[in-house]
CSV table of C-alpha atoms in Angstrom, one decimal:
chain,number,residue,atom,x,y,z
L,34,MET,CA,26.5,114.6,106.9
L,35,VAL,CA,23.7,117.0,106.2
L,36,CYS,CA,20.3,115.4,106.5
L,37,ASN,CA,17.0,116.8,105.2
L,38,GLY,CA,14.8,115.0,107.8
L,39,MET,CA,14.7,112.8,110.8
L,40,GLY,CA,14.1,109.7,108.7
L,41,GLN,CA,17.3,110.2,106.8
L,42,LEU,CA,19.2,110.9,110.0
L,43,PHE,CA,17.8,107.7,111.6
L,44,LEU,CA,19.0,105.7,108.6
L,45,THR,CA,22.4,107.3,108.9
L,46,VAL,CA,22.7,106.4,112.6
L,47,LEU,CA,21.6,102.8,111.8
L,48,TYR,CA,24.3,102.4,109.2
L,49,ILE,CA,26.9,103.8,111.5
L,50,LEU,CA,25.9,101.0,113.8
L,51,TYR,CA,26.0,98.6,110.8
L,52,MET,CA,29.7,99.4,110.5
L,53,ARG,CA,30.5,98.4,114.1
L,54,THR,CA,32.3,95.1,113.2
L,55,MET,CA,34.3,96.9,110.5
L,56,TYR,CA,37.4,99.0,110.8
L,57,ILE,CA,39.0,101.6,108.6
L,58,LEU,CA,42.1,100.6,106.8
L,59,LYS,CA,43.8,103.8,105.5
L,60,THR,CA,45.6,103.5,102.2
L,61,ASP,CA,47.1,106.6,100.7
L,62,ASP,CA,45.0,108.7,103.2
L,63,ARG,CA,41.8,107.2,101.8
L,64,PRO,CA,39.5,105.2,104.1
L,65,THR,CA,38.5,101.7,102.9
L,66,TYR,CA,36.0,99.7,104.9
L,67,ILE,CA,37.0,96.1,105.2
L,68,LEU,CA,35.6,93.3,107.4
L,69,GLU,CA,37.5,91.7,110.2
L,70,ASN,CA,38.8,88.1,109.6
L,71,PHE,CA,39.3,88.8,105.9
L,72,GLU,CA,42.8,88.3,104.5
L,73,ARG,CA,42.4,90.7,101.6
L,74,PRO,CA,40.5,94.0,101.4
L,75,TYR,CA,36.8,93.7,100.5
L,76,HIS,CA,34.9,96.9,100.0
L,77,VAL,CA,31.4,97.8,101.4
L,78,ILE,CA,30.0,101.0,99.9
L,79,LEU,CA,27.0,102.5,101.7
L,80,TYR,CA,24.7,105.4,100.8
L,81,VAL,CA,21.6,105.6,103.0
L,82,ASP,CA,20.0,102.2,102.4
L,83,ASP,CA,21.9,101.2,99.2
L,84,ILE,CA,24.7,98.8,99.8
L,85,LEU,CA,27.4,97.8,97.2
L,86,LEU,CA,29.6,94.8,98.0
L,87,ILE,CA,32.9,94.3,96.1
L,88,ALA,CA,35.1,91.2,96.4
L,89,PRO,CA,37.8,89.6,94.2
L,90,THR,CA,36.2,86.1,94.2
L,91,ILE,CA,32.7,84.7,94.1
L,92,THR,CA,33.3,82.6,97.3
L,93,GLN,CA,34.5,85.6,99.2
L,94,LEU,CA,31.6,87.7,97.9
L,95,GLU,CA,29.1,85.2,99.3
L,96,LYS,CA,31.0,85.2,102.6
L,97,LEU,CA,30.8,89.0,102.6
L,98,LEU,CA,27.1,88.9,102.0
L,99,HIS,CA,26.6,86.5,104.9
L,100,ASP,CA,28.5,88.8,107.2
L,101,CYS,CA,26.4,91.8,106.1
L,102,GLU,CA,23.2,89.7,106.6
L,103,ASN,CA,24.3,88.9,110.2
L,104,GLU,CA,25.0,92.5,110.9
L,105,LEU,CA,21.7,93.7,109.5
L,106,GLN,CA,19.9,91.0,111.5
L,107,TRP,CA,21.4,92.6,114.6
L,108,LEU,CA,19.7,95.8,113.6
L,109,ASP,CA,16.4,94.0,112.9
L,110,MET,CA,16.8,94.8,109.1
L,111,VAL,CA,16.9,92.5,106.1
L,112,ILE,CA,18.1,92.8,102.5
L,113,ASN,CA,15.5,93.1,99.7
L,114,PHE,CA,16.7,90.3,97.4
L,115,LYS,CA,14.1,91.1,94.8
L,116,LYS,CA,16.1,94.3,94.1
L,117,SER,CA,19.5,92.8,94.5
L,118,SER,CA,21.7,91.1,91.9
L,119,CYS,CA,25.4,90.3,91.2
L,120,LEU,CA,27.6,91.7,88.5
L,121,ARG,CA,30.9,90.1,87.3
L,122,VAL,CA,33.8,92.2,86.1
L,123,GLY,CA,37.1,90.7,84.8
L,124,PRO,CA,38.6,88.5,82.1
L,125,ARG,CA,36.1,85.7,82.9
L,126,PHE,CA,33.0,88.0,83.2
L,127,ASN,CA,31.0,85.9,80.7
L,128,ALA,CA,31.8,82.5,82.2
L,129,SER,CA,28.9,80.7,83.8
L,130,CYS,CA,29.1,80.2,87.6
L,131,ALA,CA,27.0,79.2,90.5
L,132,LYS,CA,24.6,81.7,92.0
L,133,ILE,CA,25.4,83.3,95.3
L,134,VAL,CA,23.0,82.1,98.1
L,135,SER,CA,22.1,84.0,101.2
L,136,LEU,CA,22.0,82.7,104.7
L,137,TYR,CA,18.3,82.0,104.3
L,138,GLY,CA,18.6,80.2,100.9
L,139,GLN,CA,17.7,83.0,98.6
L,140,ALA,CA,19.7,82.9,95.4
L,141,LEU,CA,21.1,86.1,93.7
L,142,SER,CA,21.0,86.1,90.0
L,143,TRP,CA,23.9,87.3,87.8
L,144,ALA,CA,23.1,90.3,85.8
L,145,LYS,CA,24.5,91.9,82.7
L,146,GLU,CA,23.8,95.3,84.1
L,147,ILE,CA,23.1,96.8,87.5
L,148,LYS,CA,22.0,100.2,88.7
L,149,TYR,CA,23.6,101.9,91.7
L,150,LEU,CA,22.8,105.5,92.6
L,151,ARG,CA,21.6,106.2,89.0
L,152,ILE,CA,24.8,104.8,87.5
L,153,TYR,CA,24.4,101.8,85.2
L,154,MET,CA,27.4,99.4,85.4
L,155,VAL,CA,27.7,96.6,82.9
L,156,SER,CA,29.5,93.2,83.1
L,157,SER,CA,32.8,93.5,81.1
L,158,THR,CA,36.5,92.8,81.3
L,159,LEU,CA,37.0,96.2,82.8
L,160,THR,CA,34.9,98.6,84.9
L,161,LYS,CA,32.4,100.0,82.4
L,162,CYS,CA,29.2,102.0,82.5
L,163,ASP,CA,26.2,102.2,80.2
L,164,LEU,CA,25.6,105.8,79.0
L,165,SER,CA,22.4,105.1,77.1
L,166,HIS,CA,20.2,105.9,80.1
L,167,ALA,CA,22.0,109.2,80.7
L,168,LYS,CA,21.6,110.1,77.1
L,169,SER,CA,17.9,109.3,77.3
L,170,CYS,CA,17.5,111.6,80.3
L,171,PHE,CA,19.2,114.4,78.4
L,172,TYR,CA,17.0,114.0,75.3
L,173,ARG,CA,13.9,113.7,77.3
L,174,GLY,CA,14.6,116.9,79.3
L,175,ALA,CA,15.9,118.8,76.3
L,176,ASN,CA,12.9,117.9,74.1
L,177,GLU,CA,10.5,118.9,76.9
L,178,ILE,CA,12.2,122.3,77.3
L,179,PHE,CA,12.3,122.9,73.6
L,180,GLY,CA,8.7,121.7,73.1
L,181,LYS,CA,7.3,124.2,75.6
L,182,ILE,CA,9.4,127.3,75.0
L,183,GLY,CA,11.4,126.7,71.9
L,184,ARG,CA,9.1,128.6,69.6
L,185,PHE,CA,9.3,131.9,71.4
L,186,ALA,CA,12.3,131.8,73.9
L,187,SER,CA,15.7,133.2,72.9
L,188,VAL,CA,18.6,131.0,72.2
L,189,ASN,CA,20.3,132.2,75.4
L,190,VAL,CA,17.4,131.2,77.6
L,191,ILE,CA,17.3,127.7,76.0
L,192,LEU,CA,21.0,127.3,76.4
L,193,GLU,CA,20.8,128.3,80.1
L,194,LEU,CA,18.0,125.9,80.8
L,195,LEU,CA,19.9,123.1,79.0
L,196,GLN,CA,23.0,123.8,81.0
L,197,SER,CA,21.2,123.9,84.3
L,198,LYS,CA,18.7,121.0,83.8
L,199,CYS,CA,19.9,118.7,81.1
L,200,ILE,CA,23.7,118.6,81.1
L,201,PRO,CA,23.8,117.6,84.8
L,202,ALA,CA,21.6,114.6,84.0
L,203,LEU,CA,23.9,113.6,81.1
L,204,LEU,CA,27.1,113.9,83.2
L,205,TYR,CA,25.8,112.7,86.5
L,206,GLY,CA,28.4,110.5,88.3
L,207,LEU,CA,30.7,110.3,85.4
L,208,VAL,CA,33.6,112.0,87.2
L,209,ALA,CA,34.1,108.9,89.2
L,210,LEU,CA,34.0,106.5,86.3
L,211,PRO,CA,36.7,105.6,83.8
L,212,LEU,CA,35.5,106.7,80.4
L,213,ASN,CA,37.3,105.7,77.2
L,214,LYS,CA,37.7,107.9,74.1
L,215,THR,CA,34.7,106.4,72.4
L,216,GLN,CA,32.4,107.1,75.3
L,217,LEU,CA,33.6,110.7,75.6
L,218,ASN,CA,33.0,111.2,71.9
L,219,SER,CA,29.5,109.8,72.2
L,220,LEU,CA,28.7,112.3,74.9
L,221,ASP,CA,30.0,115.1,72.7
L,222,PHE,CA,27.9,113.8,69.8
L,223,VAL,CA,24.7,113.9,71.9
L,224,ILE,CA,25.2,117.6,72.8
L,225,ASN,CA,26.5,118.7,69.3
L,226,ARG,CA,23.7,116.9,67.5
L,227,PHE,CA,20.9,118.4,69.6
L,228,PHE,CA,22.4,121.9,69.3
L,229,ASN,CA,23.0,121.7,65.6
L,230,GLU,CA,19.6,120.1,64.7
L,231,THR,CA,17.4,121.9,67.2
L,232,VAL,CA,18.7,125.0,68.8
L,233,LEU,CA,20.6,126.5,65.8
L,234,HIS,CA,17.8,125.8,63.4
L,235,GLN,CA,14.9,127.0,65.3
């Protein structure tokens, strides 16, 4: 892992220690982190100080949370429950259920949408993401570029700036997400609409 500073390196070392009670179960040559004493695989995804817990049942998700809390306590760290929430995906995603409670009695609310590493995932029958935030980032960046240099810059310059600054914001993280045809068409519409109404008619 490449680190930009000692702080990030320190966090990396801490989370290597955090995984000390976990082992790697290799399936199809892909490592999956699962806790000991679990009968079925439960996933823990880590990126610096962001943790994503995935479990097939609510009861096991709460147990997974408790095990993570115990491990973080060993590192003298705690979870920020004000920034934490739960998301349900599956056939019964909209069914009411009890809140997950931490070891210290703090309840986690069920959300319709969560943000993880700039990706907005929504509660649904299948894994689904919300593209409206990515579209807003694209429009905001594209309008700023066009508002500052659109009157005098060439089309090639504008296109190059859009490709290097705005398109990555629109497509960030989507390679790892299952997009249906409607979502793909909506992304095409965003780009085509901006180009047709703004760039080509300047």
